Short mmCIF file of C-alpha atoms and ligand atoms in Angstrom, two decimals:
data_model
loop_
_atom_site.label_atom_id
_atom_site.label_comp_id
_atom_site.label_asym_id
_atom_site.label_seq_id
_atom_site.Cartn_x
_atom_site.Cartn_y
_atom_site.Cartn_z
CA UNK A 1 109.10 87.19 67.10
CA UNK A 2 111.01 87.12 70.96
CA UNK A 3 108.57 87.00 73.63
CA UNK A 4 108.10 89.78 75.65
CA UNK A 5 109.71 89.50 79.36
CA UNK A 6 107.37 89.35 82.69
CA UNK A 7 109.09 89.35 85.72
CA UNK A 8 107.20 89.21 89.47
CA UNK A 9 107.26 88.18 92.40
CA UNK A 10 105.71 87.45 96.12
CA UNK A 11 107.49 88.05 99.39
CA UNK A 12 108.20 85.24 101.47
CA UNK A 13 106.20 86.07 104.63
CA UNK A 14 103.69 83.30 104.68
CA UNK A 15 100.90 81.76 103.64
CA UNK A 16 99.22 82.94 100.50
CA UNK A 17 95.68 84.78 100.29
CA UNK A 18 93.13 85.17 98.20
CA UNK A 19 94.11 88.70 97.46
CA UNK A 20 97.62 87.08 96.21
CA UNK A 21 95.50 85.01 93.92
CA UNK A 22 92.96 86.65 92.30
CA UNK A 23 95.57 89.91 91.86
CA UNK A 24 98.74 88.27 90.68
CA UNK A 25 99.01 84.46 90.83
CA UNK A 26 96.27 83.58 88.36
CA UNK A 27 97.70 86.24 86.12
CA UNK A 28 100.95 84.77 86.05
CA UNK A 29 99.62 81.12 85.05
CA UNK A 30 97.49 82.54 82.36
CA UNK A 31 100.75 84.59 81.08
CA UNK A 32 103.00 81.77 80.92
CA UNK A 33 102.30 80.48 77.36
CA UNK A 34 102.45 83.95 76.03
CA UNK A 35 105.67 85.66 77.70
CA UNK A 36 108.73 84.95 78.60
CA UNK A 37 108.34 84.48 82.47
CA UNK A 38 110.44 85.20 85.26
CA UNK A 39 108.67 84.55 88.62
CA UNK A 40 110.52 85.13 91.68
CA UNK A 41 110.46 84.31 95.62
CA UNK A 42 111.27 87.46 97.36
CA UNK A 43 112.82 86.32 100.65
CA UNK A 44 115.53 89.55 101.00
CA UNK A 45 112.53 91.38 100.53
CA UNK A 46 111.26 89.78 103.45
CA UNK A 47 113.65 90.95 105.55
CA UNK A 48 112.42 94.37 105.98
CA UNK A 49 110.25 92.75 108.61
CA UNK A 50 111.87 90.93 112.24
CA UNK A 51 111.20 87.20 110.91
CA UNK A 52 111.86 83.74 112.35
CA UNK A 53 114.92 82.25 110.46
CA UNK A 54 113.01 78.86 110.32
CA UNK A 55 109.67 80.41 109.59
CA UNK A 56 111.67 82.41 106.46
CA UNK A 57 113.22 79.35 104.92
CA UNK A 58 109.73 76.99 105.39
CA UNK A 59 108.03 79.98 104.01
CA UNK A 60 109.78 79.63 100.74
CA UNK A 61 108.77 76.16 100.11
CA UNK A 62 105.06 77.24 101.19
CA UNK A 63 105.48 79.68 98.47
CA UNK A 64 107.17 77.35 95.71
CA UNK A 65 104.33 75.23 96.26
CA UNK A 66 101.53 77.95 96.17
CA UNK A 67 103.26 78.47 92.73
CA UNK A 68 102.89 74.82 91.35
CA UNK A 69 99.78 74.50 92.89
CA UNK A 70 98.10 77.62 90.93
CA UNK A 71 99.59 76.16 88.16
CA UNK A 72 102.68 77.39 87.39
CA UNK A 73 104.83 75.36 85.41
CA UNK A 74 108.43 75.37 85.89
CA UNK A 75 109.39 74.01 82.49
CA UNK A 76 107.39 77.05 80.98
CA UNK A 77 108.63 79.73 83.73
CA UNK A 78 111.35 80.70 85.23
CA UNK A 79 111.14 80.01 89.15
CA UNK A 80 113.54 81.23 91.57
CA UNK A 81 114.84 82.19 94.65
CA UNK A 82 115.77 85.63 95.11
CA UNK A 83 118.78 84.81 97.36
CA UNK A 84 119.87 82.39 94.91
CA UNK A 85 120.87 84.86 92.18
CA UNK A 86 123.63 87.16 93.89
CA UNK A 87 122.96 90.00 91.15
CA UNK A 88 119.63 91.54 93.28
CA UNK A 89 121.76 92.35 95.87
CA UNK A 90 124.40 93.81 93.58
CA UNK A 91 122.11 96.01 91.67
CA UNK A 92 119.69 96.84 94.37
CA UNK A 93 122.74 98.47 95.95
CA UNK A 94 123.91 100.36 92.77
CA UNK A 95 120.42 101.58 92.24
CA UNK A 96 120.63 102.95 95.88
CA UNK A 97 122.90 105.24 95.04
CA UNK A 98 121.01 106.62 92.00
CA UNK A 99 117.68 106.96 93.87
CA UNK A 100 116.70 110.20 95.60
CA UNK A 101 115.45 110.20 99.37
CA UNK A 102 112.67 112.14 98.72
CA UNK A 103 111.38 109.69 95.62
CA UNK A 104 111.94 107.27 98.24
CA UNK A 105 109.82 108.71 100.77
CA UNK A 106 107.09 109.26 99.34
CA UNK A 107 106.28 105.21 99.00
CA UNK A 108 102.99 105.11 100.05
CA UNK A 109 103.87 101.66 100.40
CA UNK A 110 106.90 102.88 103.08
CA UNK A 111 104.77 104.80 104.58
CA UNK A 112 102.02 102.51 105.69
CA UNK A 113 104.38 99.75 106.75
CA UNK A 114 106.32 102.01 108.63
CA UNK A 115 103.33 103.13 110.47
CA UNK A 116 102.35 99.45 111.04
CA UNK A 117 106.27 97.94 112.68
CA UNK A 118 107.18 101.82 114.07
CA UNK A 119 109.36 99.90 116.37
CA UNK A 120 111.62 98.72 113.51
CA UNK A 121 111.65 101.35 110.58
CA UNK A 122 115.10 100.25 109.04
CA UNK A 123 116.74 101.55 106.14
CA UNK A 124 115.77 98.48 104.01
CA UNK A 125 112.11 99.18 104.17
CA UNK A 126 113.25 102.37 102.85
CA UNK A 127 115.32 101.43 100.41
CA UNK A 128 112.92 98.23 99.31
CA UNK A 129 111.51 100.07 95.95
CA UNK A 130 115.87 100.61 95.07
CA UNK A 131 115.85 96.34 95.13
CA UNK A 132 112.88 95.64 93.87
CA UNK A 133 113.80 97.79 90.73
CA UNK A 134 116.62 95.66 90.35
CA UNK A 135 114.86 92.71 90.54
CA UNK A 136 112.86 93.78 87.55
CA UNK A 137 116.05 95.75 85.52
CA UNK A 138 117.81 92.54 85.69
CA UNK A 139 115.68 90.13 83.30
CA UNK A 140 115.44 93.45 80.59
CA UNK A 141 111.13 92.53 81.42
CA UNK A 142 108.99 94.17 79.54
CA UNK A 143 105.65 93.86 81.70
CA UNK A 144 105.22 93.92 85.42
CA UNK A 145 102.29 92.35 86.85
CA UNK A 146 101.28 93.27 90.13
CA UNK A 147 98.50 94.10 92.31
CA UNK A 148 97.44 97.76 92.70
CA UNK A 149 99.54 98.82 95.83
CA UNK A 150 102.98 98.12 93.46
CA UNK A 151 102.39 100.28 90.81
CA UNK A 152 103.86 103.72 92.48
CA UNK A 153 107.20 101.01 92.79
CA UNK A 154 107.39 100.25 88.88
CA UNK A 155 107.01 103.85 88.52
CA UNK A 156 110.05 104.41 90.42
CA UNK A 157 111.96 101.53 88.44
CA UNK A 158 111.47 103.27 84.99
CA UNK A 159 112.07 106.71 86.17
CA UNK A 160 115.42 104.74 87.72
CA UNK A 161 116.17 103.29 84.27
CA UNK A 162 115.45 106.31 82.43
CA UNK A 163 117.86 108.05 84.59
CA UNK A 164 120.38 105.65 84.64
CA UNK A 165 120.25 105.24 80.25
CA UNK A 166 120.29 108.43 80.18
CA UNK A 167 123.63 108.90 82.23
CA UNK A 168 125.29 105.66 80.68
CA UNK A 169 123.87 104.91 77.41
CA UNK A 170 120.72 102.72 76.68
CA UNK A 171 121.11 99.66 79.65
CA UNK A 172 117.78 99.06 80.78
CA UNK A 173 114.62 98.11 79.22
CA UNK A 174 111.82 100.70 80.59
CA UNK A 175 109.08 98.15 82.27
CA UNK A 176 105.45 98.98 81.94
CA UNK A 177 103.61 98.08 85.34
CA UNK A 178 100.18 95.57 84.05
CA UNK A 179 97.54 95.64 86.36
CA UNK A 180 94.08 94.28 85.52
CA UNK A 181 91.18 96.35 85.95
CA UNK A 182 89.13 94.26 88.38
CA UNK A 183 90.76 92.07 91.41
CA UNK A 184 93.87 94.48 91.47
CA UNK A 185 93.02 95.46 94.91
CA UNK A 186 90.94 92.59 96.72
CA UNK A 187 89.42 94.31 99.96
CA UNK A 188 89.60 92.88 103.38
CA UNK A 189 86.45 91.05 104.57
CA UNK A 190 85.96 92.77 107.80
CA UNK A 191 87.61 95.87 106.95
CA UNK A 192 86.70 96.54 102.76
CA UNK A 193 88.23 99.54 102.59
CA UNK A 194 91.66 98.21 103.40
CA UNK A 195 93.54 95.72 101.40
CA UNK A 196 93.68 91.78 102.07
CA UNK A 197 96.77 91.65 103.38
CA UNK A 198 98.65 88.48 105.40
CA UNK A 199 99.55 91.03 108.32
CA UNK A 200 95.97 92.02 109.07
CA UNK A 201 95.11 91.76 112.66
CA UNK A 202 91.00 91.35 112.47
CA UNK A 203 89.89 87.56 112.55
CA UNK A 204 87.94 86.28 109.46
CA UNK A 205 89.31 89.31 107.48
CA UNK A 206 91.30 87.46 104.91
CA UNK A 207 90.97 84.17 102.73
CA UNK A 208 93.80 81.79 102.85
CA UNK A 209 94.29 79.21 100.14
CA UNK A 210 94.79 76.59 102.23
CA UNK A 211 91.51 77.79 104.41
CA UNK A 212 89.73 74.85 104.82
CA UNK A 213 85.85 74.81 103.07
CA UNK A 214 84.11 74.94 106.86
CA UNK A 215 86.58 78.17 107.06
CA UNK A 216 85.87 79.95 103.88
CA UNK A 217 81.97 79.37 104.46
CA UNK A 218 82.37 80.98 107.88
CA UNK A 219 84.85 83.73 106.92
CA UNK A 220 82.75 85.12 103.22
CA UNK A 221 79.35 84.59 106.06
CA UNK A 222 80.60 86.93 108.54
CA UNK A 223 82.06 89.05 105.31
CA UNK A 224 81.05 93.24 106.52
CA UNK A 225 78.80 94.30 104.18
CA UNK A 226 75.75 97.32 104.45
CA UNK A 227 71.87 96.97 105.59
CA UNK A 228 70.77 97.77 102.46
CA UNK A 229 70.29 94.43 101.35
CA UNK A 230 70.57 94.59 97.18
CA UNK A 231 73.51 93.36 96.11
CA UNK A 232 74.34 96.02 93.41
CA UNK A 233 78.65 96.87 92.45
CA UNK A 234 79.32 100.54 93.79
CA UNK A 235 82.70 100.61 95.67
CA UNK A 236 82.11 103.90 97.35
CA UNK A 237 78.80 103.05 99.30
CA UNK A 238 78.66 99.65 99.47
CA UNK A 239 82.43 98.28 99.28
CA UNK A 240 82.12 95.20 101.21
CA UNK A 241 79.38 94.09 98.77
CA UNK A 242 81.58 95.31 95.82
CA UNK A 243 84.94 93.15 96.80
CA UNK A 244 82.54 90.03 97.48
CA UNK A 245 80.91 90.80 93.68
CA UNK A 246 84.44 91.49 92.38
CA UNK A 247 86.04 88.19 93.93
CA UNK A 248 82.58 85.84 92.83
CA UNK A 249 83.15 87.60 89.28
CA UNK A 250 86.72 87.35 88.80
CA UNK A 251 85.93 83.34 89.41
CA UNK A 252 83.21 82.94 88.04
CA UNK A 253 83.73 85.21 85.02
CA UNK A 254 80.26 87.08 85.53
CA UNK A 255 80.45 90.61 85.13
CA UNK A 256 79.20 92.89 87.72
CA UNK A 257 75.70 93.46 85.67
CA UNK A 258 75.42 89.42 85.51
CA UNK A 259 76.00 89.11 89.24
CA UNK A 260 73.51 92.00 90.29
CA UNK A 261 71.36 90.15 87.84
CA UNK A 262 71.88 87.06 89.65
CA UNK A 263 71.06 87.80 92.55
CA UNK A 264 68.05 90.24 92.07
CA UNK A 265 65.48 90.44 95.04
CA UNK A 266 67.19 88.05 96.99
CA UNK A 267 68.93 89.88 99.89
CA UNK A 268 72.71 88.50 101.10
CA UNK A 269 72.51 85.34 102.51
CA UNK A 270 71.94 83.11 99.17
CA UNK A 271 75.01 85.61 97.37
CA UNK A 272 77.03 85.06 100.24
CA UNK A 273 76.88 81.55 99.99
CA UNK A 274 77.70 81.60 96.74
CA UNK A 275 80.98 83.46 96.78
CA UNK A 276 81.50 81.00 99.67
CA UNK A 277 80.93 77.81 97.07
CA UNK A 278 82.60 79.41 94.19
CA UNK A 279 85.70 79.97 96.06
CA UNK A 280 85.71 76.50 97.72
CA UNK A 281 85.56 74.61 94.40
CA UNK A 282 87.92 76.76 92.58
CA UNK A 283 91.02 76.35 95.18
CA UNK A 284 90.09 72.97 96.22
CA UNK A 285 92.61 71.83 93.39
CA UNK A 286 95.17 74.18 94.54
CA UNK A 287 94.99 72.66 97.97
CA UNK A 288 95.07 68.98 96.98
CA UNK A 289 97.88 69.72 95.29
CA UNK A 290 99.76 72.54 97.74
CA UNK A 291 99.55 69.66 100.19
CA UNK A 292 101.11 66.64 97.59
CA UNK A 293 104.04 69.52 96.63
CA UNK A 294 104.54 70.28 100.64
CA UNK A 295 105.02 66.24 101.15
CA UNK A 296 108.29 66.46 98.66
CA UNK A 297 110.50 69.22 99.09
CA UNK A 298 113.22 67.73 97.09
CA UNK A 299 111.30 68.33 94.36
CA UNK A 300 110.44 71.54 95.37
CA UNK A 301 114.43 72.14 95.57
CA UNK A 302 114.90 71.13 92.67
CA UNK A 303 112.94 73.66 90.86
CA UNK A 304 114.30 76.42 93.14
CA UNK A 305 117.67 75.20 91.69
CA UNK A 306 117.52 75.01 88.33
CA UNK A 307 115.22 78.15 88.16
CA UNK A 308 118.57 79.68 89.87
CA UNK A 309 120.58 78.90 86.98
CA UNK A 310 118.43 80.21 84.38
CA UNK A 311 117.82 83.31 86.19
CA UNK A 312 121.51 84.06 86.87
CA UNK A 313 122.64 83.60 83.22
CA UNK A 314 120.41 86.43 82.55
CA UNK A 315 120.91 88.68 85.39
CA UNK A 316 125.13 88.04 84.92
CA UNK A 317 124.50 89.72 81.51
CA UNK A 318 122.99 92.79 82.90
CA UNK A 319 125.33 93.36 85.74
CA UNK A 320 128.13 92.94 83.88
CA UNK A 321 127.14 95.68 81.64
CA UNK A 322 126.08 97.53 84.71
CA UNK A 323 129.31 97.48 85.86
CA UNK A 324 131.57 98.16 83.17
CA UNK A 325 129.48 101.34 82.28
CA UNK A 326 130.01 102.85 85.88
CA UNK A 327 133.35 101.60 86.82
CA UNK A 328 133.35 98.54 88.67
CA UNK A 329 135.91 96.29 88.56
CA UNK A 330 134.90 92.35 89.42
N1 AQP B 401 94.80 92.23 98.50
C1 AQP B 401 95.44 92.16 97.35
N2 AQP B 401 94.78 92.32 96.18
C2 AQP B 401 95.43 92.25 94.98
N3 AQP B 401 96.76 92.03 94.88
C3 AQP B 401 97.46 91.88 96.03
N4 AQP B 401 98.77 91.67 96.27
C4 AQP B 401 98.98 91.57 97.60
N5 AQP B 401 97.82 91.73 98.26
C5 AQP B 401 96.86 91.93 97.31
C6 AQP B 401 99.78 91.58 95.21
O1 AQP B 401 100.53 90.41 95.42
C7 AQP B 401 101.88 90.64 94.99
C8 AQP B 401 102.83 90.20 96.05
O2 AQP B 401 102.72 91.04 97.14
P1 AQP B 401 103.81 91.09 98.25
O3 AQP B 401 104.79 90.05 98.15
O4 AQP B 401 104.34 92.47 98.32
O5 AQP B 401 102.94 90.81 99.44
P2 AQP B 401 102.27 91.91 100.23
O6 AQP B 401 101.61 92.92 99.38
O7 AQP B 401 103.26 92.38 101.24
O8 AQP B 401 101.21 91.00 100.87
P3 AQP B 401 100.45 91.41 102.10
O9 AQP B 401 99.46 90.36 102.36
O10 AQP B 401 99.94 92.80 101.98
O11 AQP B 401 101.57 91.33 103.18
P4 AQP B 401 101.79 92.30 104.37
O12 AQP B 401 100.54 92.22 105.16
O13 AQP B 401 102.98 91.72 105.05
O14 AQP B 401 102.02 93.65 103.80
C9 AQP B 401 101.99 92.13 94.68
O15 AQP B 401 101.94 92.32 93.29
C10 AQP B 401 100.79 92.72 95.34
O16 AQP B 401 100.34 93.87 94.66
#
């Protein structure tokens, strides 16, 4: 039987966090034996955003090797560059033209970032979900993992789809967004009711991978949590407590009973600790080995560039096909 098609991806904006790797990049390692894996680096998506042309490119290799270092392996997946396969652009484009305005704005995802860079709301933060449908059109994927905040986008790509088979004859595989129950939305540590998130501007709010111990012992410490003092899961009244008890069980694999359990009559120093300890010891690898990967990036390149050529066999296909079924002559 052919193995079903997962295709994902992480902007190219900077360093990792822990909300990148408890909500996607652990998922993608444990789907690699199973599927047929296409994991991208999103650096056009990273233009929606005024970025440093140096900072962009070094931010791909910090991203290859956040990759590798979770565990993907490129001999299993496919890895690429975004940039590297010409076809995003194309289709992103075509699928402008078949997307509605008012589908587009009501992105909560457009929406929020607009309100965060009002100084620069360009048409390709608007037009983002259009791209990132192609991205996932292109490799016919079956499955979509992502993090909470992308669903409403895979929603948009198979109402896209639908409306583009439906116009031109059956084209596109209709993608099914997958999005674990727990760890889909990992909270910010100073502010839990908003989402980890690289941009944040409160110190000690979010968990870098490459955080060293001292710094994840400080940050999960000074974590904003209630005065209650029982460490018991309810997102609504206590949500700082929740995302801690939803990160230490994701890791751990203790379920939310275990942990309250656990922890019993102890108040929320000795839990805080250890969330603190769990995370230290389960990205220490990661970092050992994020730091070998930065140390060689010709072997970093040379993934990007064979995971190019994989990628674009696949993606030619569906262009082609594109094309010739609305007129375009290459
Ligand atoms: N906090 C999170 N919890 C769970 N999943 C998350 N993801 C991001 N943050 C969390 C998931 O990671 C994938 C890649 O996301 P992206 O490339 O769109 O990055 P992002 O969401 O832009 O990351 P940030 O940190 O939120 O960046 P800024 O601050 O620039 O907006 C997606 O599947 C996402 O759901």
């Amino acid at each position: 039987m052919e193995k079903k098609v997962i295709l994902s991806g992480i902007q190219a904006t900077g360093d990792l966090h822990l909300g990148h790797y408890i909500g996607v990049l652990k998922r993608f390692v444990e789907m690699q034996d199973e599927f047929d894996c296409y994991y991208m680096i999103a650096n056009l998506h990273a233009l929606t955003v005024r970025r440093d042309p140096k900072e962009l490119k070094e931010n791909v290799y910090k991203l290859l090797a956040s990759y590798i270092a979770a565990g993907l392996d490129p001999d299993k997946s496919t890895i690429f560059l975004q940039s590297q396969v010409h076809e995003h652009a194309e289709l992103g484009w075509v699928l402008d033209c078949y997307t509605y305005m008012g589908e587009l704005s009501r992105m909560t995802q457009y929406k929020d970032k607009s309100a965060k860079h009002a100084d620069n709301i360009n048409a390709g933060l608007f037009t983002y979900p259009s791209l990132m449908a192609g991205d996932i059109l292109l490799y016919q994927a079956d499955l979509v993992p992502t993090g909470e905040d992308q669903k409403q986008h895979v929603e948009l790509t198979r109402d896209l789809a639908e409306r583009f088979n439906k116009l031109y004859g059956e084209t596109f595989k209709i993608p099914k967004p997958f999005i674990e129950k727990v760890g889909a939305r990992v909270m910010g540590l100073q502010d839990p009711t908003s989402k980890m998130s690289k941009s944040s501007t409160l110190p000690n709010d979010t968990i870098l991978l490459i955080d060293t111990p001292e710094e994840i012992m400080k940050k999960v410490k000074k974590a904003v949590t209630d005065s209650d003092g029982i460490v018991k899961y309810d997102e609504e009244n206590k949500p700082g407590i929740s995302n801690l008890m939803e990160i230490y069980g994701i890791i751990t694999s203790k379920t939310m009973d275990e942990i309250e359990n656990e922890f019993e009559g102890q108040g929320y120093g000795n839990f805080k600790v250890a969330v603190a300890d769990a995370i230290i010891k389960e990205l220490e690898p990661f970092r050992n080995k994020y730091n070998e990967l930065m140390a060689n990036p010709s072997y970093l390149e040379e993934i990007y560039n064979k995971g190019a050529k994989k990628a674009s066999e696949v993606a030619s296909k569906t262009l082609k096909d594109v094309y010739e079924k609305i007129g375009i002559i290459r």
